[in-house]
Amino acid sequence: MTELTQEQGKVQLISWRNPAVRSVVYQIVSVVLVGFAAYTIFQNTVANLTKRGIASGFSFLNIESGFAISEVMPVPMLEPGFVSFISSIFLGLIAAFVLHKWVTRKGKTVGGDYRLVLLTIFFIFVVPAITYLLTNHIFVTETYSEASSYGLGLVTGVFNTIKMSILGCILATIIGFFVGIARLSSNWLVAKLAETYVEIIRNIPVLLQIFFWYFAVIRTLPMVRESINFFDVFIINNRGIYLPDPTPLPGFHPFLIALFVACVGVYFRLRHVKAVQDLTGRQLPVLFPSIAILIVFPGLVWMGLGAPVELSYPKLTGFNFTGGLNPSPEYAAMLMGLSIYHGSQIAEIVRSGIQAVSTGQKEAARALGLRGGFVMRLVVIPQAMRVIIPPLTSQYLGVTKNSSLGVAIGFPELVSVGGTILNQSGQAIEIIGITMAVYLAASLMISVFMNWYNEKMKLVER
Amino acid sequence: MSGEIIGAVPPLEAGPPKMNIGVVGWIRMNLFNTWYNSILTVLSLSLIYYTVTSLLNWGVRLARFTGVKPEDCQGIDGACWPVISDNWAFFMVGTYPYELRWRPLMALLVVVALIMLAVWPRIRRMRLYQLAWLVSPIVIFIIIKGSDTFGLSQVDTRHWGGVMLTVILSVVGIVFAFPIGLMLALGRRSRMPVINILCVGYIEMIRGVPLITVLFMSSIMLPLFFPEGFNLDKVLRAQIGIIMFAAAYQAEVVRGGLQGVDRGQEEAAMALGLSYWQSMVLIVLPQALKIVIPTMVSSAISLLKDTSLVVIIGLFDLLGIANLVLANPIWLGKMFETYVFVAAIYWVMCFSMSRYARRLEIRFSAGDR
Amino acid sequence: MGSKRAGNNNEIMIEIRQMNKWFGNFQALKEINLTVRRQEVVVICGPSGSGKSTLIRTINRLEEHQQGRIFVEGTELTNDLKNIEIIRKEVGMVFQQFNLFPHLTVRNNIMMAPIWVRKLPRSEAMKIANELLERVGIPEQADKYPGQLSGGQQQRVAIARSLAMQPKIMLFDEPTSALDPEMIKEVLDVMRELAEQGMTMLVVTHEMGFAREVADRMIFMDAGHIVEEASPKIFFSKPKEERTKLFLSQILHH
């Protein structure tokens, strides 16, 4: 009897009525189903591949490709020394982090201590630099040619994707912020124009826009003989756009260092301004002195070194222009298509971000006596950026993913190069796998960043 | 001093000051209220003037509208619209056999008729009408694809194209992706680790890669997955890729809706003694899905735009047809006309849907109050 | 109770003459004439949409008036940004929805205006903030974010934030309307204390108990007009206008 009453409390251990049992059964069933599907697919694929005589595996990456890629650049191929270099960067970062934690724990204000800044710079920049000098081979740069391997071709594709995405993101951001702010303009006409831009562009497929820029605009530009020529500086024809190419001369590195020093100078100036304000309440001018530092000092160095950059201008030699910076028509079309399309999306993000800050916030700031610029800087922008940044990063991911449309007009980014290799070698699974893995890695990094950012920026609530 | 009342003063003339109302007031307030706004207004006006006049000159004043032969367009500076009118059917249905073109038209009529009937709420509530919607996809499929039992000759999917293919790919994509996405979203919320991991893994993988790689996978890898001799149609393969892709995005949309439903709703359902599935189907999902209908419409817009990528794997959807027309030596160089026309079609479809989504959003937010 | 502080000081703080305001074609304020003297507490009441919030929002130029003149401490409110700036430094405002800055801690909310408008050193601004938090009774919440506080606490922080500018006039726009009943008292206590210390206050509120006790003068508004103006004693016991009677009967007997 006693046993019975004890058992009445819970369901029999192994029974369909026990939710735990159900859960386990469901999970086992789904594992079995997925496993069975995977197994069948694997079996079929192996059979299909053997029949076609394709050996699976990644050894094909070392085979000579034999095809040309229209846009190549020196890409880094890693050497064993890379590991120690990367570890020194990590160690430097960790050291700097520990230092900061230690100093702030002792109650000192981080802002006021100049030695701390120098130590941080030492750990983050100098330590890796020393390692770099000590280790001979971190990577070697190789430039792809027809004689190179498939592997190098894919790496070149990745770098073309990166080249495309970075500039695309920058341009899209500029367009997006410009148009997004224009949509909120108090000028009705400007707001309507911006709205029209957004509504037209975002409702047309981006691939169609890329085709339009490539086939209808760039390809129909005048031929080389009738190039549109702005004083031999900018030249536009159907082979692309030619810009003057800055080539560094000796003395360019000191100039770069001067630029860096100017940036550090501005940084310290900003800290000084902050310190003065904290101490006395006086607000020193920020904008113009900073610009002055940034321009005057590097400018003097520039002139002192005798303008250490040579602009190489495009010249007509034979049937074509040579020299100068020459983005290919494909690159230009992709860039226009992506930045204009994603610019319209970013405009919407910016607009809704700014609108998300309630009028009450602005009114409260104004009622406190803050002037227009301060209302924006202290109240509106900090709150709007929290709303803007997460969707903005996913737009950046979108630009990166859409750069794969280069395959449609022959811009040699990852998917495009991969497609060529796939057609030649037949290694479909490996190629598609590699491509997906690269993109997955990129989105993973972005989502890790976004989680970190959201966590950091989350408004604290009850 | 308390209770002091200020004496009445004779009233001024009624109405707000003139400069703040009326057309002139509006123009002053919205276009010329500051000096820089005045400059912006002038700049915008000249930009609008320039764009509109050059578009009108190209598209209307200097354009050729009539003519069958491409030669009719020789020696004009404006648009050559015969490239559109001549290839009209081509843009609409692709290479669908000439003598069978009444069939896609009939399919269109069926859809239009069903939509028109929805205007009357009484008909909308009729069982027969709802049934008609349910069977309409099958009917449309039979009309377009053909079936020997109904005496309609088969039309190979190779000949499907144009607006028809674009619409089919997107509508079928959305319709099939929805239930899969729903299941994935529920799986993502599940407390069973295996199911959770499977769903999260699928969703994040698909959302992390470009659509074109998914399409490559479905069009190149999929045949390898099936046993020898199992032939998958090319359009079907693309469709599978689109569904796989859209499902992951639908899952996230539905998840957003599920998060928007108060936990208390599920608890109340449980307290009433409903099972998990009952509480989902009867209580939680109806509310969640209502919240996300506008988002779903915008994801449908994205999908419609994304279907244009099938041109890369060799299908002739609307964009593919545009390229096909341009590849025809007769119409060489008519890029502007063709792309502008195709863009206009996409735009009308997407824009009307986005307006619809906005209307729904307003209606729903009004309903909440 | 009643007029005990204002009697000995006749300096005019706010003077509004013949003021009209329109939103488009809708006239929100009609023929407003109002004088507020130093240390006076004026309570404005009236049905919703009567223009009472708009009235006090014109005083610090959150709303622009189109006709008539407004003087605050002898400075006229015009389109001149300098004047607006001067007046906003003198006039503090507390909103119905608190409008605390959610991205800043409570202390930083209070310190913002002293640092950026009054240009005080950080340490001094911090001292002011701590003193004010003490005064409104929540010194322990200084490092929390607004989202972590209750509504009553948030509104007290909002009052402290306005006081940090050391204003001569305080505007209260329905400060207790968004609060749960149990939190109304803590906010009214702070306001009562402020009145006793001699702050000039314009308060839009439905809290008639508070009005009867603290106000020097009651103003009843309806449809953009100031319908009736009287001392609380007269206002509550024998109002002249029918509309006032109706309003009072509704608000006092619900």
PDB file of N, CA and C in Angstrom, chain B residues 1-17 20-22, chain C residues 3 17-18 20 22 24-25 31 33-35 37 40 66-67 216 229-231 240:
ATOM      1  N   MET B   1      -3.850  90.178  -3.462  1.00  0.00           N
ATOM      2  CA  MET B   1      -3.584  90.210  -4.883  1.00  0.00           C
ATOM      3  C   MET B   1      -4.215  89.028  -5.588  1.00  0.00           C
ATOM      4  N   SER B   2      -4.621  88.024  -4.810  1.00  0.00           N
ATOM      5  CA  SER B   2      -5.210  86.860  -5.458  1.00  0.00           C
ATOM      6  C   SER B   2      -6.571  87.213  -6.036  1.00  0.00           C
ATOM      7  N   GLY B   3      -6.960  86.467  -7.020  1.00  0.00           N
ATOM      8  CA  GLY B   3      -8.250  86.690  -7.632  1.00  0.00           C
ATOM      9  C   GLY B   3      -8.242  87.840  -8.606  1.00  0.00           C
ATOM     10  N   GLU B   4      -7.077  88.371  -8.914  1.00  0.00           N
ATOM     11  CA  GLU B   4      -7.011  89.490  -9.845  1.00  0.00           C
ATOM     12  C   GLU B   4      -7.408  89.034 -11.238  1.00  0.00           C
ATOM     13  N   ILE B   5      -8.248  89.771 -11.853  1.00  0.00           N
ATOM     14  CA  ILE B   5      -8.707  89.388 -13.182  1.00  0.00           C
ATOM     15  C   ILE B   5      -8.333  90.466 -14.167  1.00  0.00           C
ATOM     16  N   ILE B   6      -7.646  90.065 -15.182  1.00  0.00           N
ATOM     17  CA  ILE B   6      -7.214  91.042 -16.164  1.00  0.00           C
ATOM     18  C   ILE B   6      -8.394  91.412 -17.037  1.00  0.00           C
ATOM     19  N   GLY B   7      -8.555  92.692 -17.214  1.00  0.00           N
ATOM     20  CA  GLY B   7      -9.707  93.177 -17.959  1.00  0.00           C
ATOM     21  C   GLY B   7      -9.691  92.743 -19.401  1.00  0.00           C
ATOM     22  N   ALA B   8     -10.878  92.657 -19.987  1.00  0.00           N
ATOM     23  CA  ALA B   8     -10.986  92.216 -21.371  1.00  0.00           C
ATOM     24  C   ALA B   8     -10.378  93.266 -22.299  1.00  0.00           C
ATOM     25  N   VAL B   9      -9.736  92.803 -23.339  1.00  0.00           N
ATOM     26  CA  VAL B   9      -9.135  93.685 -24.331  1.00  0.00           C
ATOM     27  C   VAL B   9      -9.868  93.412 -25.634  1.00  0.00           C
ATOM     28  N   PRO B  10     -10.124  94.431 -26.432  1.00  0.00           N
ATOM     29  CA  PRO B  10     -10.839  94.171 -27.689  1.00  0.00           C
ATOM     30  C   PRO B  10     -10.087  93.159 -28.556  1.00  0.00           C
ATOM     31  N   PRO B  11     -10.796  92.199 -29.123  1.00  0.00           N
ATOM     32  CA  PRO B  11     -10.129  91.137 -29.880  1.00  0.00           C
ATOM     33  C   PRO B  11      -9.552  91.645 -31.199  1.00  0.00           C
ATOM     34  N   LEU B  12      -8.474  91.018 -31.602  1.00  0.00           N
ATOM     35  CA  LEU B  12      -7.905  91.289 -32.925  1.00  0.00           C
ATOM     36  C   LEU B  12      -8.755  90.593 -33.969  1.00  0.00           C
ATOM     37  N   GLU B  13      -8.442  90.831 -35.221  1.00  0.00           N
ATOM     38  CA  GLU B  13      -9.237  90.163 -36.261  1.00  0.00           C
ATOM     39  C   GLU B  13      -8.997  88.647 -36.174  1.00  0.00           C
ATOM     40  N   ALA B  14     -10.041  87.900 -36.512  1.00  0.00           N
ATOM     41  CA  ALA B  14      -9.982  86.452 -36.327  1.00  0.00           C
ATOM     42  C   ALA B  14      -9.065  85.802 -37.356  1.00  0.00           C
ATOM     43  N   GLY B  15      -8.650  84.596 -37.044  1.00  0.00           N
ATOM     44  CA  GLY B  15      -7.855  83.806 -37.996  1.00  0.00           C
ATOM     45  C   GLY B  15      -6.375  83.952 -37.760  1.00  0.00           C
ATOM     46  N   PRO B  16      -5.637  82.926 -38.108  1.00  0.00           N
ATOM     47  CA  PRO B  16      -4.191  82.964 -37.919  1.00  0.00           C
ATOM     48  C   PRO B  16      -3.543  83.955 -38.871  1.00  0.00           C
ATOM     49  N   PRO B  17      -2.341  84.431 -38.548  1.00  0.00           N
ATOM     50  CA  PRO B  17      -1.655  85.363 -39.427  1.00  0.00           C
ATOM     51  C   PRO B  17      -1.499  84.753 -40.824  1.00  0.00           C
ATOM     52  N   ASN B  20       1.171  82.160 -42.206  1.00  0.00           N
ATOM     53  CA  ASN B  20       1.296  80.795 -41.734  1.00  0.00           C
ATOM     54  C   ASN B  20       0.316  79.823 -42.378  1.00  0.00           C
ATOM     55  N   ILE B  21      -0.611  80.327 -43.176  1.00  0.00           N
ATOM     56  CA  ILE B  21      -1.565  79.399 -43.771  1.00  0.00           C
ATOM     57  C   ILE B  21      -1.653  79.636 -45.263  1.00  0.00           C
ATOM     58  N   GLY B  22      -2.419  78.781 -45.899  1.00  0.00           N
ATOM     59  CA  GLY B  22      -2.628  78.928 -47.327  1.00  0.00           C
ATOM     60  C   GLY B  22      -1.402  78.468 -48.106  1.00  0.00           C
TER      61      GLY B  22
ATOM     62  N   SER C   3      -2.523  82.862  -0.351  1.00  0.00           N
ATOM     63  CA  SER C   3      -1.443  83.759  -0.753  1.00  0.00           C
ATOM     64  C   SER C   3      -0.682  84.252   0.451  1.00  0.00           C
ATOM     65  N   ARG C  17       0.564  89.000 -23.033  1.00  0.00           N
ATOM     66  CA  ARG C  17      -0.439  89.989 -23.458  1.00  0.00           C
ATOM     67  C   ARG C  17      -1.032  89.587 -24.795  1.00  0.00           C
ATOM     68  N   GLN C  18      -2.330  89.439 -24.809  1.00  0.00           N
ATOM     69  CA  GLN C  18      -3.064  89.281 -26.077  1.00  0.00           C
ATOM     70  C   GLN C  18      -2.485  88.176 -26.959  1.00  0.00           C
ATOM     71  N   ASN C  20      -2.108  84.840 -29.090  1.00  0.00           N
ATOM     72  CA  ASN C  20      -2.892  83.889 -29.886  1.00  0.00           C
ATOM     73  C   ASN C  20      -1.955  82.857 -30.466  1.00  0.00           C
ATOM     74  N   TRP C  22      -1.981  79.367 -33.172  1.00  0.00           N
ATOM     75  CA  TRP C  22      -2.695  78.454 -34.058  1.00  0.00           C
ATOM     76  C   TRP C  22      -1.843  77.238 -34.365  1.00  0.00           C
ATOM     77  N   GLY C  24      -1.828  75.285 -37.562  1.00  0.00           N
ATOM     78  CA  GLY C  24      -2.480  75.335 -38.866  1.00  0.00           C
ATOM     79  C   GLY C  24      -3.645  76.287 -38.795  1.00  0.00           C
ATOM     80  N   ASN C  25      -4.853  75.774 -39.026  1.00  0.00           N
ATOM     81  CA  ASN C  25      -6.020  76.636 -38.960  1.00  0.00           C
ATOM     82  C   ASN C  25      -6.754  76.543 -37.630  1.00  0.00           C
ATOM     83  N   GLU C  31      -6.514  84.889 -27.145  1.00  0.00           N
ATOM     84  CA  GLU C  31      -6.552  86.104 -26.330  1.00  0.00           C
ATOM     85  C   GLU C  31      -6.053  85.843 -24.921  1.00  0.00           C
ATOM     86  N   ASN C  33      -4.173  86.533 -21.673  1.00  0.00           N
ATOM     87  CA  ASN C  33      -3.518  87.567 -20.882  1.00  0.00           C
ATOM     88  C   ASN C  33      -3.213  86.971 -19.526  1.00  0.00           C
ATOM     89  N   LEU C  34      -1.949  87.067 -19.113  1.00  0.00           N
ATOM     90  CA  LEU C  34      -1.586  86.416 -17.862  1.00  0.00           C
ATOM     91  C   LEU C  34      -0.374  87.119 -17.270  1.00  0.00           C
ATOM     92  N   THR C  35      -0.436  87.366 -15.977  1.00  0.00           N
ATOM     93  CA  THR C  35       0.723  87.933 -15.288  1.00  0.00           C
ATOM     94  C   THR C  35       1.053  87.040 -14.112  1.00  0.00           C
ATOM     95  N   ARG C  37       3.642  86.728 -10.807  1.00  0.00           N
ATOM     96  CA  ARG C  37       4.619  87.480 -10.016  1.00  0.00           C
ATOM     97  C   ARG C  37       5.567  86.541  -9.305  1.00  0.00           C
ATOM     98  N   GLU C  40       4.963  83.304  -6.910  1.00  0.00           N
ATOM     99  CA  GLU C  40       3.567  82.907  -7.019  1.00  0.00           C
ATOM    100  C   GLU C  40       3.464  81.460  -7.501  1.00  0.00           C
ATOM    101  N   GLN C  66       1.921  83.110 -32.285  1.00  0.00           N
ATOM    102  CA  GLN C  66       1.947  83.891 -33.521  1.00  0.00           C
ATOM    103  C   GLN C  66       1.514  85.343 -33.325  1.00  0.00           C
ATOM    104  N   GLN C  67       0.694  85.589 -32.304  1.00  0.00           N
ATOM    105  CA  GLN C  67       0.290  86.975 -32.060  1.00  0.00           C
ATOM    106  C   GLN C  67       0.413  87.283 -30.587  1.00  0.00           C
ATOM    107  N   ASP C 216      -1.581  79.895  -5.222  1.00  0.00           N
ATOM    108  CA  ASP C 216      -1.969  81.251  -4.895  1.00  0.00           C
ATOM    109  C   ASP C 216      -3.124  81.676  -5.783  1.00  0.00           C
ATOM    110  N   GLU C 229     -10.312  83.063 -13.466  1.00  0.00           N
ATOM    111  CA  GLU C 229      -9.068  83.224 -12.732  1.00  0.00           C
ATOM    112  C   GLU C 229      -9.441  83.683 -11.341  1.00  0.00           C
ATOM    113  N   ALA C 230      -9.045  82.924 -10.310  1.00  0.00           N
ATOM    114  CA  ALA C 230      -9.470  83.304  -8.963  1.00  0.00           C
ATOM    115  C   ALA C 230      -8.556  82.670  -7.939  1.00  0.00           C
ATOM    116  N   SER C 231      -8.671  83.144  -6.703  1.00  0.00           N
ATOM    117  CA  SER C 231      -7.922  82.490  -5.638  1.00  0.00           C
ATOM    118  C   SER C 231      -8.559  81.126  -5.397  1.00  0.00           C
ATOM    119  N   LYS C 240     -17.551  81.482 -10.756  1.00  0.00           N
ATOM    120  CA  LYS C 240     -18.517  82.343 -11.421  1.00  0.00           C
ATOM    121  C   LYS C 240     -19.109  81.676 -12.661  1.00  0.00           C
TER     122      LYS C 240
END
